[in-house]
mmCIF file of C-alpha atoms in Angstrom:
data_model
loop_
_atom_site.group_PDB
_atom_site.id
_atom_site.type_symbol
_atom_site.label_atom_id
_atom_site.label_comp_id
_atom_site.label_asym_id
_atom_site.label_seq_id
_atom_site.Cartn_x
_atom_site.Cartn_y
_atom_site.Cartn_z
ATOM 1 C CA UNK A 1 80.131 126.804 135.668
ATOM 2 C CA UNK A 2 79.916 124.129 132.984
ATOM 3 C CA UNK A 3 83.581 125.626 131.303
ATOM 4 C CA UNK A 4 86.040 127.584 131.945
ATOM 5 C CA UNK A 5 85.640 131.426 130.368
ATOM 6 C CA UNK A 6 88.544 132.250 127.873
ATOM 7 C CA UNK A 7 90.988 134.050 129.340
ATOM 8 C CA UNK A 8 90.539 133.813 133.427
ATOM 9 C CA UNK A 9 93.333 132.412 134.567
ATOM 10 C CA UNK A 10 93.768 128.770 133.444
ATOM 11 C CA UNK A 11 96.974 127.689 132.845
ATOM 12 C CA UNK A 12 98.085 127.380 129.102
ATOM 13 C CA UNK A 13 94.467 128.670 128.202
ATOM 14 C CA UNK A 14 95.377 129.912 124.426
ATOM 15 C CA UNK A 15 92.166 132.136 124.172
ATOM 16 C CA UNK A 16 91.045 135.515 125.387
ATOM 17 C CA UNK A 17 87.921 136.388 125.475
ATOM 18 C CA UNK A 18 87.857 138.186 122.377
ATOM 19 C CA UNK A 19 89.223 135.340 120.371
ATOM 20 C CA UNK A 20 86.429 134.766 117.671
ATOM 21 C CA UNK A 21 83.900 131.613 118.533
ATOM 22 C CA UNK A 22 82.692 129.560 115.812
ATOM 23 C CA UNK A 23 79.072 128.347 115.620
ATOM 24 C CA UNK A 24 78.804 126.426 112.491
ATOM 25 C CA UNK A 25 81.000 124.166 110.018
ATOM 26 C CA UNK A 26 81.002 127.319 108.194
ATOM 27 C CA UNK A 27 82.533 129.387 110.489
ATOM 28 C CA UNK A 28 85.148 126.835 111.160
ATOM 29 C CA UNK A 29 85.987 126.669 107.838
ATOM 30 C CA UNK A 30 86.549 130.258 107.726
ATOM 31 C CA UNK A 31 88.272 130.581 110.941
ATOM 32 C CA UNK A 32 90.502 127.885 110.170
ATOM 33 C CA UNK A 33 91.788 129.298 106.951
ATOM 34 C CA UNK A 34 92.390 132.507 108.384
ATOM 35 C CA UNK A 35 94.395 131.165 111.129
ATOM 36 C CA UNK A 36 98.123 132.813 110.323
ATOM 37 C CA UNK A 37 99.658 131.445 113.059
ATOM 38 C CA UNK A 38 99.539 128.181 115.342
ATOM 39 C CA UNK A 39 98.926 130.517 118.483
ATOM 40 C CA UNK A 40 96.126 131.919 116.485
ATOM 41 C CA UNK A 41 94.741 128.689 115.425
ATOM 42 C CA UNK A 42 94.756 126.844 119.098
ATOM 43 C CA UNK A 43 92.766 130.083 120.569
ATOM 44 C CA UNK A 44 89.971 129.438 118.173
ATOM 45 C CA UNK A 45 90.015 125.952 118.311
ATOM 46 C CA UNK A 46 89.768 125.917 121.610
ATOM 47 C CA UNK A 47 86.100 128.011 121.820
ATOM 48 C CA UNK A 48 84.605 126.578 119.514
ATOM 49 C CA UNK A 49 80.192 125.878 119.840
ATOM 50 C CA UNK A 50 80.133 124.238 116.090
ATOM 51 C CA UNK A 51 78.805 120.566 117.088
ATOM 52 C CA UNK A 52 75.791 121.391 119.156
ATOM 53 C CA UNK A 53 75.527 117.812 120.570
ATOM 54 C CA UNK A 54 79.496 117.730 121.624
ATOM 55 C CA UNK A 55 78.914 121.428 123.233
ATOM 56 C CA UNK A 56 75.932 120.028 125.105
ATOM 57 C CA UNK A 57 77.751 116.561 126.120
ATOM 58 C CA UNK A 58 81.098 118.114 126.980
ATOM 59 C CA UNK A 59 79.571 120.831 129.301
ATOM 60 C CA UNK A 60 76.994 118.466 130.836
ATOM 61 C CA UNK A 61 79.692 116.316 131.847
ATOM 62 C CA UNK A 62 82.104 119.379 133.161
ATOM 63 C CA UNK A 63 78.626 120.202 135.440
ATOM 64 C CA UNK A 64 77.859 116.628 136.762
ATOM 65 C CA UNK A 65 81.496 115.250 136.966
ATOM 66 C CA UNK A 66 82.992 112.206 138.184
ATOM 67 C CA UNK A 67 83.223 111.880 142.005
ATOM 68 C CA UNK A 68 86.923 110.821 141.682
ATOM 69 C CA UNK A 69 86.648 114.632 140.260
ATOM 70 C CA UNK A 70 84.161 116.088 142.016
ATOM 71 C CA UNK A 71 86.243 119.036 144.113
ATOM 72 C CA UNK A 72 88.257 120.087 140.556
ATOM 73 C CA UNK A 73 86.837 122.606 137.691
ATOM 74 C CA UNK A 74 86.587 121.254 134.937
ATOM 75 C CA UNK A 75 87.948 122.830 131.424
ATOM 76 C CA UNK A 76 84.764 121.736 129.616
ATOM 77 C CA UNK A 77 86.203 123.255 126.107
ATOM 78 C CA UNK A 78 87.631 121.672 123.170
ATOM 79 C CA UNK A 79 91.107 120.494 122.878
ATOM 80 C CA UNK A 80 93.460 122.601 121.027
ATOM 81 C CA UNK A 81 96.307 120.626 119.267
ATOM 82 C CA UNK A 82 99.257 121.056 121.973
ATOM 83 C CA UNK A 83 103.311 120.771 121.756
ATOM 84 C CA UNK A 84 106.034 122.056 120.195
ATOM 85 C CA UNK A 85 105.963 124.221 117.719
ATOM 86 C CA UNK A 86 108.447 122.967 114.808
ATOM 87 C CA UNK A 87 107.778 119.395 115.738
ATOM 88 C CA UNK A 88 109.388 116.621 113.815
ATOM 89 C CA UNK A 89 106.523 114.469 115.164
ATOM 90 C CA UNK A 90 103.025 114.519 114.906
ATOM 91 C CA UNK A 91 100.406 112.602 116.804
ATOM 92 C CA UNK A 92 96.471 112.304 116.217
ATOM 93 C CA UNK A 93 93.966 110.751 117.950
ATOM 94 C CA UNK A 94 90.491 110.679 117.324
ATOM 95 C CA UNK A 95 88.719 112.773 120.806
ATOM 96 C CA UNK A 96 89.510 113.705 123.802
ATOM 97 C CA UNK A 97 88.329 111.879 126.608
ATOM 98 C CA UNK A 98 85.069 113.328 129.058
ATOM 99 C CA UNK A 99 87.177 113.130 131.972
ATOM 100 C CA UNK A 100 89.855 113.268 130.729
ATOM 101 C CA UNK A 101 91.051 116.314 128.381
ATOM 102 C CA UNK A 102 87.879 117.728 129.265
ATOM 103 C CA UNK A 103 88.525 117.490 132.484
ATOM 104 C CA UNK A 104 92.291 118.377 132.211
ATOM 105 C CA UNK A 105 92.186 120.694 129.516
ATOM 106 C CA UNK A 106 95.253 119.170 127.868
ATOM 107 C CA UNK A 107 95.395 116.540 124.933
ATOM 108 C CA UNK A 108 95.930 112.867 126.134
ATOM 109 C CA UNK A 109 96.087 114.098 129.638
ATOM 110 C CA UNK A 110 94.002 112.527 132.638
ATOM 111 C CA UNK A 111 93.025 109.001 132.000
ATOM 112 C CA UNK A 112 94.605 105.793 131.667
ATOM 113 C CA UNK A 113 95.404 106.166 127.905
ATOM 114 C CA UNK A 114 97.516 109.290 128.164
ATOM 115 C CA UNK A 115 99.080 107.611 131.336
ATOM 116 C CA UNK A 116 100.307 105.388 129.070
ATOM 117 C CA UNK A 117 101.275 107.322 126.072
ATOM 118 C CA UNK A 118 103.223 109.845 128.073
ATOM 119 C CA UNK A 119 105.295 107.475 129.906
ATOM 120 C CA UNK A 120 106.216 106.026 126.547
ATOM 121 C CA UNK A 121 106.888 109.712 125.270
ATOM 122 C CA UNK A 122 109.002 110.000 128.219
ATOM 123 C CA UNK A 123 110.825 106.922 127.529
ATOM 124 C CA UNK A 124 111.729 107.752 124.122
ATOM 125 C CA UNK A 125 112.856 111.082 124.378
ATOM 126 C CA UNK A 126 110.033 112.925 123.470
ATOM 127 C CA UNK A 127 108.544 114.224 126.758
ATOM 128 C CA UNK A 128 110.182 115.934 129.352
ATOM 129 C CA UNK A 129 107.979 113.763 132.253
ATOM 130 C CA UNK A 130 106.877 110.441 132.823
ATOM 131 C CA UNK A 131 102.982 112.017 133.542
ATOM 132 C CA UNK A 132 100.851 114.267 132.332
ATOM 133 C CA UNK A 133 98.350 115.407 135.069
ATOM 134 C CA UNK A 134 97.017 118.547 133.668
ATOM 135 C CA UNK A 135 97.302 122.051 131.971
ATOM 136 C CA UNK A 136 100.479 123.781 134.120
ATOM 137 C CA UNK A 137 102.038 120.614 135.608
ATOM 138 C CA UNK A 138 105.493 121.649 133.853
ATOM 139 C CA UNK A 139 105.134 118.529 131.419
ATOM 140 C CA UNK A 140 106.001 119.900 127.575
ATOM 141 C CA UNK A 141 106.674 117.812 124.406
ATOM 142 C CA UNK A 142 110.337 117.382 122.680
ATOM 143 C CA UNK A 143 110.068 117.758 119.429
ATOM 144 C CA UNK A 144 106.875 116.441 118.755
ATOM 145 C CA UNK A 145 102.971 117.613 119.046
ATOM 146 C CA UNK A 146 99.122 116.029 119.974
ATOM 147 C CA UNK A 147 96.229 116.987 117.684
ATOM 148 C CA UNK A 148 92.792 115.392 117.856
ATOM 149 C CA UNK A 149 90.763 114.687 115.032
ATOM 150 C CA UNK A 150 87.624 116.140 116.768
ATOM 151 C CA UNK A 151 88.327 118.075 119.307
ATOM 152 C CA UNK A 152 85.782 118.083 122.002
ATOM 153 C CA UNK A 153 84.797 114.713 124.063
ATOM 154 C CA UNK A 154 81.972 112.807 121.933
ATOM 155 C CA UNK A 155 79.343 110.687 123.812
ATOM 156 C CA UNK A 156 80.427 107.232 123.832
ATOM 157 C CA UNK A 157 83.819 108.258 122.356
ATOM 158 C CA UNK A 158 81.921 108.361 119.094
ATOM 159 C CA UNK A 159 81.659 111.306 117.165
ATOM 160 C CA UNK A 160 79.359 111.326 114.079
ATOM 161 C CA UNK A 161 80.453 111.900 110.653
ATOM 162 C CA UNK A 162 78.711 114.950 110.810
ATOM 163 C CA UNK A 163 81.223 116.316 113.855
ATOM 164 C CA UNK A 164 84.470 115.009 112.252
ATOM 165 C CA UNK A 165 83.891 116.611 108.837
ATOM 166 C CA UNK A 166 82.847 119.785 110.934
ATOM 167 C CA UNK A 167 86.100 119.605 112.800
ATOM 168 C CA UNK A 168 88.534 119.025 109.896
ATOM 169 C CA UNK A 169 89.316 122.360 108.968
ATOM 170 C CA UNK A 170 91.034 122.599 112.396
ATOM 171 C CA UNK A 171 93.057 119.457 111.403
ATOM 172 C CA UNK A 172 93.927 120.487 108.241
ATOM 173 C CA UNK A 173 95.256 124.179 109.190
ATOM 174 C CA UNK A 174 97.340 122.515 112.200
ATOM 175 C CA UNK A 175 98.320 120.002 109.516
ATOM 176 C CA UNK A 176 99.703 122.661 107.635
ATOM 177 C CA UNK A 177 101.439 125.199 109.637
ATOM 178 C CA UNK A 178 103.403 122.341 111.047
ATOM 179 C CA UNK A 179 104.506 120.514 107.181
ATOM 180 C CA UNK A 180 107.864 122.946 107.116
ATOM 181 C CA UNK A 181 109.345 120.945 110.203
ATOM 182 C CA UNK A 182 107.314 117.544 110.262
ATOM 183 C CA UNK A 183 108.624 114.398 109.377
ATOM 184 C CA UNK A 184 106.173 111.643 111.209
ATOM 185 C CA UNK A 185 102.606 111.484 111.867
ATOM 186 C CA UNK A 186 101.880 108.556 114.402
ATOM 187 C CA UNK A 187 97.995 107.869 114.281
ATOM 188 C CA UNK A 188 96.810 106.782 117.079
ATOM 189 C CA UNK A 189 94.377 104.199 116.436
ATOM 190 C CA UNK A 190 92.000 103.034 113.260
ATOM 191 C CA UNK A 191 89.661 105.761 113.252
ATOM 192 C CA UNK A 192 92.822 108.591 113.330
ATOM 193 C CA UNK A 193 94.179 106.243 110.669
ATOM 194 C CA UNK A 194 91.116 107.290 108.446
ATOM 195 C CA UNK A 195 90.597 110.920 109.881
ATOM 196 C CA UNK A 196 94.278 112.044 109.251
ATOM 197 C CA UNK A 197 94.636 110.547 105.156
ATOM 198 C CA UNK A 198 92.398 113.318 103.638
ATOM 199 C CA UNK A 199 93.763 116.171 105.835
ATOM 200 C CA UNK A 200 97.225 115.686 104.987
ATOM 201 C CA UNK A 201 96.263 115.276 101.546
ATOM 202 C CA UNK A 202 94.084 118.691 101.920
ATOM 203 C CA UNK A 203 97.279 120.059 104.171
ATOM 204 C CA UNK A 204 99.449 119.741 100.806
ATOM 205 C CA UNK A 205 101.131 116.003 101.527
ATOM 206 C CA UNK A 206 101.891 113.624 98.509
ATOM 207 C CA UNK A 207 100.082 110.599 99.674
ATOM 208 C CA UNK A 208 100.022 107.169 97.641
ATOM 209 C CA UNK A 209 96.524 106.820 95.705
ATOM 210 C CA UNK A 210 95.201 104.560 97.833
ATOM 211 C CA UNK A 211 95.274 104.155 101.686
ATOM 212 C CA UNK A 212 96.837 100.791 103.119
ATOM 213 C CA UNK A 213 95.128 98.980 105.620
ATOM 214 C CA UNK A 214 95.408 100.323 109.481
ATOM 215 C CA UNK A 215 97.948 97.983 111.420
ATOM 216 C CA UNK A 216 100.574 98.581 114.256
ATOM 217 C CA UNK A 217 103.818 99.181 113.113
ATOM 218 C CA UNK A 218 102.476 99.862 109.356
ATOM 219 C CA UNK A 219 104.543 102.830 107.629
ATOM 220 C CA UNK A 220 103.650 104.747 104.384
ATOM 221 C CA UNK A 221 106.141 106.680 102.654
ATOM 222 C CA UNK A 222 104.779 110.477 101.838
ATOM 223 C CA UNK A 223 106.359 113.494 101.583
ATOM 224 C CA UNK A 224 106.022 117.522 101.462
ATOM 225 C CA UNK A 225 107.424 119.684 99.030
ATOM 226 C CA UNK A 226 110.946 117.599 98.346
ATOM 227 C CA UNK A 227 111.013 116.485 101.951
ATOM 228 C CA UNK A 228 109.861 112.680 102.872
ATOM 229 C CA UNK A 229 107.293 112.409 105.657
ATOM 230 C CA UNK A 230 106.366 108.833 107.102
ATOM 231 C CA UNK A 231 102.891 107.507 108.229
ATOM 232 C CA UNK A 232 103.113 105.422 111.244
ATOM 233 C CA UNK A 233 100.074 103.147 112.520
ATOM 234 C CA UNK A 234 99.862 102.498 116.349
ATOM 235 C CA UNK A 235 97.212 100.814 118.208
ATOM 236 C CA UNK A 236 96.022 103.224 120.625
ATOM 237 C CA UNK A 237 96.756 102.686 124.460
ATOM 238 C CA UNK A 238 93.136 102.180 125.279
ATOM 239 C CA UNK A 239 92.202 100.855 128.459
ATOM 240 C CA UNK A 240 90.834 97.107 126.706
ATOM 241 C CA UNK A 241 94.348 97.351 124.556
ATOM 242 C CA UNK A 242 96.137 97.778 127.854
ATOM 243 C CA UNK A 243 94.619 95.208 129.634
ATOM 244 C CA UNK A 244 94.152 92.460 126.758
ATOM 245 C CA UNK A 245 97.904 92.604 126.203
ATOM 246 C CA UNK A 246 96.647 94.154 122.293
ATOM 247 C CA UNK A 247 98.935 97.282 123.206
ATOM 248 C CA UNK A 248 102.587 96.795 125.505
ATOM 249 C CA UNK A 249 104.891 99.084 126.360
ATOM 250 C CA UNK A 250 107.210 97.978 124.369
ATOM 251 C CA UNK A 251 105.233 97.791 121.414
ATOM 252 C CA UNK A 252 104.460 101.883 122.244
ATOM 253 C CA UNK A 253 108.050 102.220 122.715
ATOM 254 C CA UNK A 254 109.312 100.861 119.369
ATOM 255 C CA UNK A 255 106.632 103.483 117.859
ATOM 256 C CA UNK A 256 108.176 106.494 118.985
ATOM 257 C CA UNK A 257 111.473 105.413 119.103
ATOM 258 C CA UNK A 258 111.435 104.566 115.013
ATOM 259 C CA UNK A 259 109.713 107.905 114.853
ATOM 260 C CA UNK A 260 112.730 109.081 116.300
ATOM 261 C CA UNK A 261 114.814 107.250 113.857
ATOM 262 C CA UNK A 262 113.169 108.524 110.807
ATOM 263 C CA UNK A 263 112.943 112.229 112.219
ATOM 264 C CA UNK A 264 117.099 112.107 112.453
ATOM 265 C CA UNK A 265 117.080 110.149 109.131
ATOM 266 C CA UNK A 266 114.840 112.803 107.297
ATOM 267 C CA UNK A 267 117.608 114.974 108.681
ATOM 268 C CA UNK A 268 116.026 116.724 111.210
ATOM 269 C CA UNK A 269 117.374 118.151 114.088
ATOM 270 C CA UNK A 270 116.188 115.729 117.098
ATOM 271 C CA UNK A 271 117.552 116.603 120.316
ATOM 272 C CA UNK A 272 119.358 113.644 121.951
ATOM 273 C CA UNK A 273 117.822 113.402 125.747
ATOM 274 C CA UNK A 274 117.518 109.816 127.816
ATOM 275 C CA UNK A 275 115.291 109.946 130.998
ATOM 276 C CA UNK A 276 118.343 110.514 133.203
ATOM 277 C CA UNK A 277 118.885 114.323 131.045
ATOM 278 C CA UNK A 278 114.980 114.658 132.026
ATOM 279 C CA UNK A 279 115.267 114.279 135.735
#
């Protein structure tokens, strides 16, 4: 089986197997804007068969596998966005990884990358473990939550422009349903940088007129309604990041943490854990 069938048994699996399918950009769009509710959004963005070249790639891979993988199922779907609910944090990527959230079936979960951005999670307060192993291994999110800006794993980790614009309706719904309670959006890397400025805008965000420049660290003042909202830049934890010394812990780790800071001082209500609360 090159997936795992809607509603059979895998853990945190938000679809049934009635939950609509789209097939086309079209049907995303519509599905999308007819999504009342995050639960309702998640199921449908997690069956999705719009990007005929990502459906192909994502269940070729869950078939052949990697041998470090080679005894598990693989979930072979797209990504849903994942978290909490009312999060005072957002973070987007750009795609999930082929063995890793499709492998996993959970955002950021499974490779070296979300080994790294959980443990800094974890270290800030934000995440209730140090790992994130897979769908079901207790692990949940404090305040914030993960969206991709495509949600299934692209070839080479690069979707075309053709998949991203199909897969921004998702974005822009999840983008919404959240603004009430969000506060920060960390994007995770240059091409999340890019994805996430129209959505917001589409989502209902005041943004400046123009877009700064992508950087690490680099904040941009928005807001929603009459509450402010701050754009954070991060380098993403890639593996060449990681190992060039372009991405340290610490530099993850002052991320979150002034995430944190500007939740509280947007006057949100940001629960005050330390790792030992978490063991």
């Amino acid at each position: 089986m090159s997936r795992v069938p809607p509603g059979t048994g895998w853990p945190d699996d938000p679809a049934r197997p009635d939950t609509p399918v789209a097939h086309d950009p079209l049907e995303v769009a519509a599905l999308a804007a007819g999504s009342e509710t995050l639960a309702e959004l998640t199921a449908r963005q997690s069956v999705c068969r719009a990007c005929p070249r990502l459906v192909e790639w994502r269940e070729s891979v869950a078939d052949v596998k990697r041998r470090a993988f080679a005894e598990e199922t693989y979930w072979g779907r797209p990504i849903a966005g994942w978290g909490d609910d009312r999060p005072h944090t957002l973070i987007v990527g750009l795609a999930p990884a082929a063995h890793g959230g499709n492998r996993t079936g959970r955002i950021f979960t499974g490779d070296r990358s979300g080994d790294w951005l959980f443990a800094s999670l974890y270290r800030t307060g934000l995440a209730v473990q140090e790992t994130s192993v897979r769908a079901g291994d207790g692990q949940r999110l404090v305040g914030a939550r993960m969206m991709a800006a495509v949600r299934c794993a692209p070839p080479a980790n690069k979707p075309t422009p053709e998949e991203r614009d199909s897969c921004f309706p998702w974005l822009t719904r999840e983008l919404a349903l959240v603004a009430e309670s969000t506060r920060v959006v960390v994007a995770l890397g240059g091409f999340a940088w890019q994805a996430v400025w129209p959505a917001l805008r589409a989502a209902g965000y005041a943004l400046p007129p123009r877009r700064p420049p992508f950087g690490h660290g680099v904040e941009v003042p928005l807001s929603y309604g009459k509450a402010p909202v701050t754009l954070l830049g991060c380098y993403h934890p890639s593996q060449q990041n990681t190992f060039t010394g372009r991405v340290t812990a610490p530099m993850l780790d002052a991320v979150f943490a002034r995430a944190v800071e500007l939740a509280t001082a947007a006057g949100q209500d940001v629960p005050a854990h330390t790792a030992d609360d978490r063991l």
